[in-house]
PDB file of C-alpha atoms in Angstrom:
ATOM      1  CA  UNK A   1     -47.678-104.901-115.403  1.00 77.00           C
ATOM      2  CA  UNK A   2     -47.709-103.527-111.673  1.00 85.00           C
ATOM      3  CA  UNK A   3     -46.719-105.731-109.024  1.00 86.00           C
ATOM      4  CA  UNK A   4     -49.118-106.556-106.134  1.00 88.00           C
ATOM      5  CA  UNK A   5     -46.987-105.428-103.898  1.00 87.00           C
ATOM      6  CA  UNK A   6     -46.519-102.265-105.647  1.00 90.00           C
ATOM      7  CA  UNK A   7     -50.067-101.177-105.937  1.00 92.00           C
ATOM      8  CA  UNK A   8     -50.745-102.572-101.908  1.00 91.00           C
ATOM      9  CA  UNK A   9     -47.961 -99.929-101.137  1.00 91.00           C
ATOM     10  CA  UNK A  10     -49.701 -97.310-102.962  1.00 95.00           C
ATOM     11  CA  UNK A  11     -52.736 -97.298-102.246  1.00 95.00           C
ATOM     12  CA  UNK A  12     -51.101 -96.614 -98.082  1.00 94.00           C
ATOM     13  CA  UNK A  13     -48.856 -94.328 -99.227  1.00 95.00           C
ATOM     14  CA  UNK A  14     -51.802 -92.354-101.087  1.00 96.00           C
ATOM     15  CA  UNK A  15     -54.404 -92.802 -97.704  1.00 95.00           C
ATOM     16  CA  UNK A  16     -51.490 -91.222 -95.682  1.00 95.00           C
ATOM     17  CA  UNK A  17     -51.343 -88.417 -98.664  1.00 96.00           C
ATOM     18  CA  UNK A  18     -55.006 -88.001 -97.842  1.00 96.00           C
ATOM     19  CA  UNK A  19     -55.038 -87.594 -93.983  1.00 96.00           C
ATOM     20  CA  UNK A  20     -51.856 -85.585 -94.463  1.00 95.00           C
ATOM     21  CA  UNK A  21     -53.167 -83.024 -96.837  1.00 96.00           C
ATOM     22  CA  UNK A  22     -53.114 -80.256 -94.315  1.00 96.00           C
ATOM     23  CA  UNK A  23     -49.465 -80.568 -94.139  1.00 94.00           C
ATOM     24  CA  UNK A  24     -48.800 -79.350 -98.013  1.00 96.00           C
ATOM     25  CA  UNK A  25     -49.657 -76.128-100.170  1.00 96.00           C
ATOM     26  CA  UNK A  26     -49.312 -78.460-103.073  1.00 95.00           C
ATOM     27  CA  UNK A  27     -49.332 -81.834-104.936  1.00 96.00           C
ATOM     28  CA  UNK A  28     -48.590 -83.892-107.878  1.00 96.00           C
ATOM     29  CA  UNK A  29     -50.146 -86.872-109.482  1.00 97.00           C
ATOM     30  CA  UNK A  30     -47.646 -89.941-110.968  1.00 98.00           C
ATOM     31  CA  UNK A  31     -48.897 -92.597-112.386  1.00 97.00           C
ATOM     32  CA  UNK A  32     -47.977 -95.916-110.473  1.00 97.00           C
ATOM     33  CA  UNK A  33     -47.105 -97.512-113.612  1.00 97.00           C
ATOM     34  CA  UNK A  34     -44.421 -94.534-114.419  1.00 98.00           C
ATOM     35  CA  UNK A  35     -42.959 -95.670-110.847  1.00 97.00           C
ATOM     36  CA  UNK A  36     -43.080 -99.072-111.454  1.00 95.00           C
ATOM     37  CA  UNK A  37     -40.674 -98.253-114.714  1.00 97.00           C
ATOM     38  CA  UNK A  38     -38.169 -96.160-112.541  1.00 97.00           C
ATOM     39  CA  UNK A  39     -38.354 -98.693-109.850  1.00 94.00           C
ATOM     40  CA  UNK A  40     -36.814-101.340-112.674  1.00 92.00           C
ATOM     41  CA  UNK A  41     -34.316 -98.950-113.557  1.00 94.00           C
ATOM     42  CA  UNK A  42     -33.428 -98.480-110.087  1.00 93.00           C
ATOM     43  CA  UNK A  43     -32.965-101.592-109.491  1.00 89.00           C
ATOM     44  CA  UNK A  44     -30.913-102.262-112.146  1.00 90.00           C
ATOM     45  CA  UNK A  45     -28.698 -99.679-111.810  1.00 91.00           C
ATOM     46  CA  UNK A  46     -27.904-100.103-107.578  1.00 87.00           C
ATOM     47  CA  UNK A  47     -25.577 -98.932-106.388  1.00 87.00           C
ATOM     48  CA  UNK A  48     -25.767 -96.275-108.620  1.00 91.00           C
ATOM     49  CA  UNK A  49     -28.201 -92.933-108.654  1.00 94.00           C
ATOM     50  CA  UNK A  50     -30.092 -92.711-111.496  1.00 96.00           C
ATOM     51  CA  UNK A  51     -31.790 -89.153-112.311  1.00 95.00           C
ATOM     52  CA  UNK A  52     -35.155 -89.400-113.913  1.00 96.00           C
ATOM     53  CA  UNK A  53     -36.832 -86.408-116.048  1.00 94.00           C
ATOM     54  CA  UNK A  54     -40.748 -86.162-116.834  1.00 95.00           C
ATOM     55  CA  UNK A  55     -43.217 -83.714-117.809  1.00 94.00           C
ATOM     56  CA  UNK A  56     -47.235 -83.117-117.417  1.00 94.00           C
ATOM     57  CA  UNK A  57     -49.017 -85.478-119.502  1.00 94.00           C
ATOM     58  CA  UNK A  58     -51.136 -82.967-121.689  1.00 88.00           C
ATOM     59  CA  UNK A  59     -53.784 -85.282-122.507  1.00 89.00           C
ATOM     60  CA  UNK A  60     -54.665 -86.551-119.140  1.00 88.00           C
ATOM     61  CA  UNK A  61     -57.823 -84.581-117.403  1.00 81.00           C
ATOM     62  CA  UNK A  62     -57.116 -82.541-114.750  1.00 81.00           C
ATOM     63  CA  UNK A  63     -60.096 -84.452-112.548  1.00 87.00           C
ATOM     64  CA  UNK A  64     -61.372 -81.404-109.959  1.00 89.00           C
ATOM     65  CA  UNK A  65     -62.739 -84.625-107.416  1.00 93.00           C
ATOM     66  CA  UNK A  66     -59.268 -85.494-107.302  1.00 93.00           C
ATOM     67  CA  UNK A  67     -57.981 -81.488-106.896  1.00 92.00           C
ATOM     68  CA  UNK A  68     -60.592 -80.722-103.975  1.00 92.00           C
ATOM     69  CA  UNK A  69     -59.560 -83.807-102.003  1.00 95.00           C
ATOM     70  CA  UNK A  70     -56.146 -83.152-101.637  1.00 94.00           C
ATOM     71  CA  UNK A  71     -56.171 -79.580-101.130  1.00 93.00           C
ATOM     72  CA  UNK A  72     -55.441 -78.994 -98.019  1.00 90.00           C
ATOM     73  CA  UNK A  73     -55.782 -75.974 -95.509  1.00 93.00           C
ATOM     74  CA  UNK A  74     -53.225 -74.432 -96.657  1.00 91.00           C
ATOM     75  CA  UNK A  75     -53.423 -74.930-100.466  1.00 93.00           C
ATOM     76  CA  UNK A  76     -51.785 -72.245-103.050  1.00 92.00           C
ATOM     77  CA  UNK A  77     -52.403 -72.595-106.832  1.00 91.00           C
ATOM     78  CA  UNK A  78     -49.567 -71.510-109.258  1.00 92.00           C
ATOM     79  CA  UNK A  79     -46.598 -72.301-106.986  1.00 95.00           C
ATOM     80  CA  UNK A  80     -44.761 -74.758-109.866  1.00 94.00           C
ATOM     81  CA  UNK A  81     -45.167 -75.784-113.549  1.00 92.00           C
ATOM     82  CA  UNK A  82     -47.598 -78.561-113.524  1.00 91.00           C
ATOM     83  CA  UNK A  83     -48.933 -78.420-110.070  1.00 93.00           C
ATOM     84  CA  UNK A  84     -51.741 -80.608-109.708  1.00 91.00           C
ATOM     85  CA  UNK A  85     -51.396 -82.594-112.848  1.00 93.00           C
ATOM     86  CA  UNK A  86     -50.565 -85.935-114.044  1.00 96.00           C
ATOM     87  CA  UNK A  87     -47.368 -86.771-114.841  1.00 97.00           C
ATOM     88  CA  UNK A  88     -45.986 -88.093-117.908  1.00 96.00           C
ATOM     89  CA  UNK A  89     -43.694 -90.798-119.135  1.00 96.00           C
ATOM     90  CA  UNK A  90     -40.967 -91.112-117.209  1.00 97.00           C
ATOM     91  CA  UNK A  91     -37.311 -91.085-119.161  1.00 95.00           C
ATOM     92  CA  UNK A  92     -34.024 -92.208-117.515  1.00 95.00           C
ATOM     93  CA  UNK A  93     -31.664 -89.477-117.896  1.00 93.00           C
ATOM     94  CA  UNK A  94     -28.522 -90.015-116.324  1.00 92.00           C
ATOM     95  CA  UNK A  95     -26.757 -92.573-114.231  1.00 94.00           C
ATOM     96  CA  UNK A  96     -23.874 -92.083-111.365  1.00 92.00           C
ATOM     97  CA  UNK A  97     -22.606 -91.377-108.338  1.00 88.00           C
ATOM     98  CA  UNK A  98     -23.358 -88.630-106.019  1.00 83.00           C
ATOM     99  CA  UNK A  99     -21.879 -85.885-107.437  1.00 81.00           C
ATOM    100  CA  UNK A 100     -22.369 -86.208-110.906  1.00 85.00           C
ATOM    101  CA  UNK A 101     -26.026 -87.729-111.082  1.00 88.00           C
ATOM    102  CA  UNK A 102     -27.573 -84.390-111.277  1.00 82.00           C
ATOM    103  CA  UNK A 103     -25.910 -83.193-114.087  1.00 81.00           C
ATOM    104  CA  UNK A 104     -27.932 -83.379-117.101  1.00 82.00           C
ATOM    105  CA  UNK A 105     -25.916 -84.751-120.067  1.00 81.00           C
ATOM    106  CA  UNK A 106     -25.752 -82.902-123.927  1.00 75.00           C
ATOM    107  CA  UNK A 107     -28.171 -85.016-125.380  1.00 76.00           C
ATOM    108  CA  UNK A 108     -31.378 -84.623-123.058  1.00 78.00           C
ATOM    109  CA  UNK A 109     -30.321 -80.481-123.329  1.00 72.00           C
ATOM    110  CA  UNK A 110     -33.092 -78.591-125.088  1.00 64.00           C
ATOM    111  CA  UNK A 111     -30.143 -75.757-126.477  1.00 58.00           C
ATOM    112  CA  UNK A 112     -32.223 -73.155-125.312  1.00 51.00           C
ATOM    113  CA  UNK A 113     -30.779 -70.890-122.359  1.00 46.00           C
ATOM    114  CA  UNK A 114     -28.700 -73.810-120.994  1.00 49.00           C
ATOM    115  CA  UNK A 115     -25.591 -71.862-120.068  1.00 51.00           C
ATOM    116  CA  UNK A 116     -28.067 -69.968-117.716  1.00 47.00           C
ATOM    117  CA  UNK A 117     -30.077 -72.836-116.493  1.00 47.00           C
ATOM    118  CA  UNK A 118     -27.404 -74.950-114.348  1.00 51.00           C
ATOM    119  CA  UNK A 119     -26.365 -78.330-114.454  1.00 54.00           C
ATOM    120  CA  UNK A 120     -30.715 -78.597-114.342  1.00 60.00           C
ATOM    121  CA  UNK A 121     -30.826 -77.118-117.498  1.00 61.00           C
ATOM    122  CA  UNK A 122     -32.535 -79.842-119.464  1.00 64.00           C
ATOM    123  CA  UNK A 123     -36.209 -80.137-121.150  1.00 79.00           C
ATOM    124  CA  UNK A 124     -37.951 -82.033-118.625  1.00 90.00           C
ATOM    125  CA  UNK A 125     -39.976 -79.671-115.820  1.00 91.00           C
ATOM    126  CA  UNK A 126     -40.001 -82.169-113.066  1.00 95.00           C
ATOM    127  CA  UNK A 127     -37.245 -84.416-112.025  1.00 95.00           C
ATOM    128  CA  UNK A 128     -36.853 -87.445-109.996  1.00 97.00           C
ATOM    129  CA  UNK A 129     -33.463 -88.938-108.622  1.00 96.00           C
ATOM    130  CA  UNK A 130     -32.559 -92.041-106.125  1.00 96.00           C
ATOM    131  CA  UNK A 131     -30.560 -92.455-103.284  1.00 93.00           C
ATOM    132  CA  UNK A 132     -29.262 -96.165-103.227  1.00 90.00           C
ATOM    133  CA  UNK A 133     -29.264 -96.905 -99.369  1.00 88.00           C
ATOM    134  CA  UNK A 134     -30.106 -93.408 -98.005  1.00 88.00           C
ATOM    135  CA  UNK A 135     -33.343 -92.215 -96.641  1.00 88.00           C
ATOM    136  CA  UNK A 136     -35.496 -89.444 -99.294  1.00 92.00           C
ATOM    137  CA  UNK A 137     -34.192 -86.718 -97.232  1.00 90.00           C
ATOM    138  CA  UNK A 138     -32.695 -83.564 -99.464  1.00 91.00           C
ATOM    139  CA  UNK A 139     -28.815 -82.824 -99.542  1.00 87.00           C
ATOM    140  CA  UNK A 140     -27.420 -79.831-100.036  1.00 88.00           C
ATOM    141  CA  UNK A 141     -26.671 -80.848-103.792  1.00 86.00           C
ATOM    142  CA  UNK A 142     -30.469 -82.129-104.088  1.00 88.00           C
ATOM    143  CA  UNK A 143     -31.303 -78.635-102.806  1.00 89.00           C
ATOM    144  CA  UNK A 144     -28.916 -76.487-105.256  1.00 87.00           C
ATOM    145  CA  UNK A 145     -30.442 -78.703-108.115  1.00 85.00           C
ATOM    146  CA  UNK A 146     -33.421 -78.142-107.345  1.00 86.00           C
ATOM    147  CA  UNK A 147     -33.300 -74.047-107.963  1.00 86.00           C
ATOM    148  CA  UNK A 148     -32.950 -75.299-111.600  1.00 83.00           C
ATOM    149  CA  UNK A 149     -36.311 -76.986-111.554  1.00 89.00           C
ATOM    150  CA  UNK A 150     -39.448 -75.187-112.826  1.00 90.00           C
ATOM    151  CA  UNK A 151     -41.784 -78.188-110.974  1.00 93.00           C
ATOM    152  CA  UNK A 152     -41.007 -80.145-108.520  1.00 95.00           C
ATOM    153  CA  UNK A 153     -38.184 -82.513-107.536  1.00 95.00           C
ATOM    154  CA  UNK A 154     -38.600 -85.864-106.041  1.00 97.00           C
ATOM    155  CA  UNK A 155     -36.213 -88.476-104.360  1.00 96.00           C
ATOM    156  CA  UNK A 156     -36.726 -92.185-103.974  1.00 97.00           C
ATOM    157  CA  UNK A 157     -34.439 -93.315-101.136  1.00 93.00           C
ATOM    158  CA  UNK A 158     -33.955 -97.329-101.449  1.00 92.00           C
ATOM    159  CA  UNK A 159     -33.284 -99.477 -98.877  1.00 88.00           C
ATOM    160  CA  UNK A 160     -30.975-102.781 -99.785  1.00 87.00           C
ATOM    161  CA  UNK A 161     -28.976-105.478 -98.783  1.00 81.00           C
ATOM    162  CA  UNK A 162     -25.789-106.340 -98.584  1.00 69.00           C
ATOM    163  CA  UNK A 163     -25.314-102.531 -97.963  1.00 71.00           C
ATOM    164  CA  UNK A 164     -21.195-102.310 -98.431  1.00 66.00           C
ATOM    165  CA  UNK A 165     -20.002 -99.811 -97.776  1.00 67.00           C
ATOM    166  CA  UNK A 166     -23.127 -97.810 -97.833  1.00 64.00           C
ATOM    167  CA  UNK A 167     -24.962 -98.427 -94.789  1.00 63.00           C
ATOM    168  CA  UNK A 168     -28.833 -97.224 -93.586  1.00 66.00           C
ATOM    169  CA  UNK A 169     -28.761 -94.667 -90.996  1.00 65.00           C
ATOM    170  CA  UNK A 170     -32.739 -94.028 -89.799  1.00 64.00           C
ATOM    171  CA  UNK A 171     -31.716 -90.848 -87.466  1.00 63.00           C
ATOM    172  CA  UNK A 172     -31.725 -88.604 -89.919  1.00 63.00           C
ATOM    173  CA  UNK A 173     -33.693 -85.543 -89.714  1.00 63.00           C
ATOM    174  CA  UNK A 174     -36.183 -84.858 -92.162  1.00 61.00           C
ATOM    175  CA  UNK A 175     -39.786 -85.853 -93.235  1.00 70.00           C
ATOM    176  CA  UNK A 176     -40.099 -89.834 -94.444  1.00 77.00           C
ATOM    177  CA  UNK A 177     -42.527 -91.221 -96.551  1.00 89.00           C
ATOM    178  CA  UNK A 178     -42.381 -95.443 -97.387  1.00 89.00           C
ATOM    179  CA  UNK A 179     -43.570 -96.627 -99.835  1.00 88.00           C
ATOM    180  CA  UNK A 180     -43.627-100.428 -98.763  1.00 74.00           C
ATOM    181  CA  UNK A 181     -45.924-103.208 -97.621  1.00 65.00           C
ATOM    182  CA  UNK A 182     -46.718-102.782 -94.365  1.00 62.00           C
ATOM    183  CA  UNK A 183     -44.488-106.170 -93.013  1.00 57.00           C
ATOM    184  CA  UNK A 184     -43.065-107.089 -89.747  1.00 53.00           C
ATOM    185  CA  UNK A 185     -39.052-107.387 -90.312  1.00 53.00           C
ATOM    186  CA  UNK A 186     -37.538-106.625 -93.240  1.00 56.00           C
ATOM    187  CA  UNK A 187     -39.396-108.043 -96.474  1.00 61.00           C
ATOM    188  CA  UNK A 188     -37.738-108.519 -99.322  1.00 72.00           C
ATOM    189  CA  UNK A 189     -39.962-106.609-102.232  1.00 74.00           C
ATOM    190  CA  UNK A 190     -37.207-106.771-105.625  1.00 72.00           C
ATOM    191  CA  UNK A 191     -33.879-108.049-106.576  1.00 77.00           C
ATOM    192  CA  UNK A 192     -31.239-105.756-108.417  1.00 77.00           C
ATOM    193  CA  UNK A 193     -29.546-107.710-111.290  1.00 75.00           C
ATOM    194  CA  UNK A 194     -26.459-107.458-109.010  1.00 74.00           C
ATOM    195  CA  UNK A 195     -28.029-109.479-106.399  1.00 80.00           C
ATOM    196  CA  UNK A 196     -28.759-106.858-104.026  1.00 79.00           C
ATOM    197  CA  UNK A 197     -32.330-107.369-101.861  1.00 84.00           C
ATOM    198  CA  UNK A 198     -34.562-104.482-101.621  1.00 86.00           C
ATOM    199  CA  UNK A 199     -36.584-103.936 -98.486  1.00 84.00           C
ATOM    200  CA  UNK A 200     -37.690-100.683 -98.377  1.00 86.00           C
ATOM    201  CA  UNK A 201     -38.571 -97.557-100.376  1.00 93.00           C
ATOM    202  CA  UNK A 202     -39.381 -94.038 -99.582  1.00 94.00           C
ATOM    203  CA  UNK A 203     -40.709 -91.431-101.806  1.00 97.00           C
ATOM    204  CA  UNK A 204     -41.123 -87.494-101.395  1.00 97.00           C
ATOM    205  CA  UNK A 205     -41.211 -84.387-103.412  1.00 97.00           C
ATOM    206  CA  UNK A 206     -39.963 -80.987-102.432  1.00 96.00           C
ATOM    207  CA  UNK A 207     -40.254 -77.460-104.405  1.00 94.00           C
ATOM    208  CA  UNK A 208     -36.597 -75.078-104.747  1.00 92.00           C
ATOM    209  CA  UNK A 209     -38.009 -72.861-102.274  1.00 91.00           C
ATOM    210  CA  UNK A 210     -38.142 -75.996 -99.868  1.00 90.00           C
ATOM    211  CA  UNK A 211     -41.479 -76.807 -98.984  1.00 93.00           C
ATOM    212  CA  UNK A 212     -43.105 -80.304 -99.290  1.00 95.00           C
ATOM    213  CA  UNK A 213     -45.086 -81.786-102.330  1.00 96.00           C
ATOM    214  CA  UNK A 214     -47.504 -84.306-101.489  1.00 97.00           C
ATOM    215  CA  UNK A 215     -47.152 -87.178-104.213  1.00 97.00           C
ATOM    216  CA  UNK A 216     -50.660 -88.564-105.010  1.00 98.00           C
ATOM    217  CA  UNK A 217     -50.349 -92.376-106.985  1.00 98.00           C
ATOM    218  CA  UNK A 218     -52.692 -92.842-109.969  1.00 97.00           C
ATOM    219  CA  UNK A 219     -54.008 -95.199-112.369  1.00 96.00           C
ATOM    220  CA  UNK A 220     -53.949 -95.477-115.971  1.00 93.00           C
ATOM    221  CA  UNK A 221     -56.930 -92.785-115.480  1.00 93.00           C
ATOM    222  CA  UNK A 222     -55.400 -90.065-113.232  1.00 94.00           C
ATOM    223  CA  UNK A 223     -57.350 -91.674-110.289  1.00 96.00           C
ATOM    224  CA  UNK A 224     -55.749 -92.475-107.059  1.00 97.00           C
ATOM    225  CA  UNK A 225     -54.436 -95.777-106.501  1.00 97.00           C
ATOM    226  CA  UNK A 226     -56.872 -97.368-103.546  1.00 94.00           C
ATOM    227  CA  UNK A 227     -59.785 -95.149-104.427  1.00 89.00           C
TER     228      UNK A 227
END
């Protein structure tokens, strides 16, 4: 079941989507219930990255009401496997720190062309991976990654307390998306098993040749969330 919260958070995050739909050549469509699961894992996991892998759902419609409202001015079709579609189950493929997160292990390998595919070279066309106290701004690593990706890579930057020795820095350059309730202060949304206090997400998606993704939330029905 999604949280309240959750679903208040998405259906803002999609109306900004909306009015910002000028500002991408292309989206995607997750299901809020597929975030809800990697929001758990998160959460579970802090302070650790977690890197998520998922692929089109096949069976899901692509809905052409939902296609011609977030299209944009400057819209391209074809620019990455999957564009435009609904996303899939989600499935939690590796857990870590910084530099070894992205690095897919053996067992979610397809076999096929792997030596040539980088440390991306896994089955999954789009992938998803967290930064535990750090804004959803790209690295250099995210970026590299990324030219291993045949869709579209996303980051969910999570925003907790006590931070350690990994403290929020908000001047960071970069596009920001939150996905939270809109709160004065700092709310307190989720608790990690380790105690930690979560107070803010943020969620984008970029493509390897570095543009923006819009990220469009959905129901069970490929609808957006607040529609």
């Amino acid at each position: 079941m999604v949280a309240d919260w959750l679903l208040e958070a998405a259906a803002q995050y999609n109306e900004q989507s909306l009015e910002g739909r000028d500002a991408y050549p292309a989206h995607i469509l997750m299901p809020v219930e597929a975030l809800a699961q990697i929001l758990d894992w998160t959460f579970q996991s802090l302070p650790d990255e977690i890197l998520v892998g998922m692929d089109v759902n096949a069976e899901m419609p692509h809905r052409r009401e939902v296609e011609d409202a977030y299209c944009g001015v400057d819209f391209e079709s074809g620019l990455f496997s999957g564009q435009g579609f609904v996303l899939g189950e989600p499935h939690l493929v590796n857990r870590g720190d910084s530099y070894s997160v992205h690095h897919v292990p053996e067992e979610w390998m397809d076999g096929l062309f792997s030596e040539d595919r980088g440390v991306r070279g896994g089955r999954f066309s789009h992938w998803l991976h967290t930064h535990p106290n750090a804004p959803a701004i790209p690295s250099e690593a995210d970026a590299e990654a990324a030219q291993w990706t045949e869709g579209s890579d996303m980051i969910l930057g999570v925003r907790y307390s006590p931070e350690g020795m990994l403290p929020w820095f908000d001047d960071i350059e970069g596009e920001r998306r939150e996905l939270s309730p809109e709160e004065d202060g700092r709310p307190v949304i989720g608790r990690a098993i380790t105690g930690h206090l979560i107070h803010g997400l943020e969620l984008i998606s970029f493509h390897r040749r570095g543009f923006a993704v819009n990220v469009v939330l959905t129901d069970t029905e490929g609808l957006p969330i607040g529609w």
